[in-house]
Amino acid sequence: MINHASLKEFKNVKFTAKRLAFCAVSIALAFVLSNIKVFKFPTGGSITAFSMLVACLPGLWFGPAIGIVSGVAYGLLNLIVDPYILFPAQVIVDYVLAFGALGLSGFFSNSKHAFIKGYIVAVLGRYVFSVISGWIFFGEWAWDGWNPFAYSLAYNAIYIFAEAAVTIVVLLLPPIRDLMTLLKNMATE
């Protein structure tokens, strides 16, 4: 549940050396995993090896403010290394807002089942911005007989929710839950 303490954190963000190190490692690992593509769609988007989960970790460890900043940094890294630019506004939606949304996981950092809840909300946030981008900027590539909005809903759901479904199944495995708890303890102690 989103609480007042989570919102207040935005005013009191502190990037300690340890937090910065954990965020940097998460961003770097998410970037490496994003280049391990299980399936790549010809017009953009791909199913990767858990890159969204790793990009959500700073939020899950340190809260939404640091999570969103880390997500934006991850998006900008993707922009620098593999840009796909049609319009300046598209860059903001695709790289800043969509990847920044992965930090929304932080609103659940202190709740029961934080990794599942936070991950789902983060993925939904990314999906919303990807749909907006697809609808506004990529609608001309809509499949025959599809309007741009329906096309964007379907197209982005295929790759984002496929990766999310596999990730959620993996997160439910007891050894992975234990690993996630251990990592959070290491990051926050």
PDB file of N, CA and C in Angstrom, residues 6 15 18 23 34 38 54 84-85 89 115 120 132 144 152-153 163 189:
ATOM      1  N   SER A   6       6.109   6.920   2.234  1.00  0.00           N
ATOM      2  CA  SER A   6       6.710   6.725   0.917  1.00  0.00           C
ATOM      3  C   SER A   6       6.754   8.028   0.137  1.00  0.00           C
ATOM      4  N   PHE A  15      21.461   9.569  -1.417  1.00  0.00           N
ATOM      5  CA  PHE A  15      22.240   8.587  -2.154  1.00  0.00           C
ATOM      6  C   PHE A  15      23.559   8.407  -1.426  1.00  0.00           C
ATOM      7  N   LYS A  18      26.908   3.409  -0.494  1.00  0.00           N
ATOM      8  CA  LYS A  18      26.416   2.034  -0.579  1.00  0.00           C
ATOM      9  C   LYS A  18      25.178   1.954  -1.474  1.00  0.00           C
ATOM     10  N   CYS A  23      22.673   0.541  -6.635  1.00  0.00           N
ATOM     11  CA  CYS A  23      21.905   1.008  -7.795  1.00  0.00           C
ATOM     12  C   CYS A  23      22.713   0.841  -9.081  1.00  0.00           C
ATOM     13  N   SER A  34      19.245  -7.094 -20.462  1.00  0.00           N
ATOM     14  CA  SER A  34      18.383  -6.606 -21.540  1.00  0.00           C
ATOM     15  C   SER A  34      18.964  -6.934 -22.915  1.00  0.00           C
ATOM     16  N   VAL A  38      15.433 -13.175 -25.346  1.00  0.00           N
ATOM     17  CA  VAL A  38      14.776 -14.451 -25.584  1.00  0.00           C
ATOM     18  C   VAL A  38      14.043 -14.384 -26.923  1.00  0.00           C
ATOM     19  N   VAL A  54      15.480  -6.832 -12.426  1.00  0.00           N
ATOM     20  CA  VAL A  54      16.711  -6.272 -11.877  1.00  0.00           C
ATOM     21  C   VAL A  54      16.642  -4.748 -11.856  1.00  0.00           C
ATOM     22  N   TYR A  84      16.474   4.613 -30.539  1.00  0.00           N
ATOM     23  CA  TYR A  84      15.494   4.560 -31.622  1.00  0.00           C
ATOM     24  C   TYR A  84      14.649   5.809 -31.466  1.00  0.00           C
ATOM     25  N   ILE A  85      14.995   6.832 -32.229  1.00  0.00           N
ATOM     26  CA  ILE A  85      14.405   8.149 -32.020  1.00  0.00           C
ATOM     27  C   ILE A  85      13.619   8.572 -33.257  1.00  0.00           C
ATOM     28  N   ALA A  89       9.704  14.102 -28.129  1.00  0.00           N
ATOM     29  CA  ALA A  89       8.725  13.689 -27.115  1.00  0.00           C
ATOM     30  C   ALA A  89       8.709  12.173 -26.957  1.00  0.00           C
ATOM     31  N   PHE A 115       8.088  -7.789  -3.327  1.00  0.00           N
ATOM     32  CA  PHE A 115       8.697  -8.040  -4.637  1.00  0.00           C
ATOM     33  C   PHE A 115       7.647  -8.338  -5.698  1.00  0.00           C
ATOM     34  N   ILE A 120       4.835  -6.007 -10.155  1.00  0.00           N
ATOM     35  CA  ILE A 120       3.622  -5.901 -10.985  1.00  0.00           C
ATOM     36  C   ILE A 120       3.285  -4.434 -11.266  1.00  0.00           C
ATOM     37  N   ILE A 132       1.296   4.280 -24.641  1.00  0.00           N
ATOM     38  CA  ILE A 132       1.153   5.670 -25.079  1.00  0.00           C
ATOM     39  C   ILE A 132       2.103   5.952 -26.239  1.00  0.00           C
ATOM     40  N   ASP A 144      -2.901  -4.659 -40.117  1.00  0.00           N
ATOM     41  CA  ASP A 144      -4.069  -4.407 -40.974  1.00  0.00           C
ATOM     42  C   ASP A 144      -5.360  -4.621 -40.187  1.00  0.00           C
ATOM     43  N   SER A 152      -1.278  -0.907 -30.189  1.00  0.00           N
ATOM     44  CA  SER A 152      -0.276  -0.640 -29.165  1.00  0.00           C
ATOM     45  C   SER A 152      -0.553  -1.428 -27.890  1.00  0.00           C
ATOM     46  N   LEU A 153      -1.826  -1.518 -27.504  1.00  0.00           N
ATOM     47  CA  LEU A 153      -2.185  -2.331 -26.334  1.00  0.00           C
ATOM     48  C   LEU A 153      -1.726  -3.775 -26.515  1.00  0.00           C
ATOM     49  N   GLU A 163       7.423 -11.489 -20.453  1.00  0.00           N
ATOM     50  CA  GLU A 163       8.555 -11.466 -19.528  1.00  0.00           C
ATOM     51  C   GLU A 163       8.080 -11.378 -18.086  1.00  0.00           C
ATOM     52  N   GLU A 189      21.128  -2.823   5.122  1.00  0.00           N
ATOM     53  CA  GLU A 189      21.750  -2.866   6.459  1.00  0.00           C
ATOM     54  C   GLU A 189      22.925  -1.927   6.554  1.00  0.00           C
TER      55      GLU A 189
END
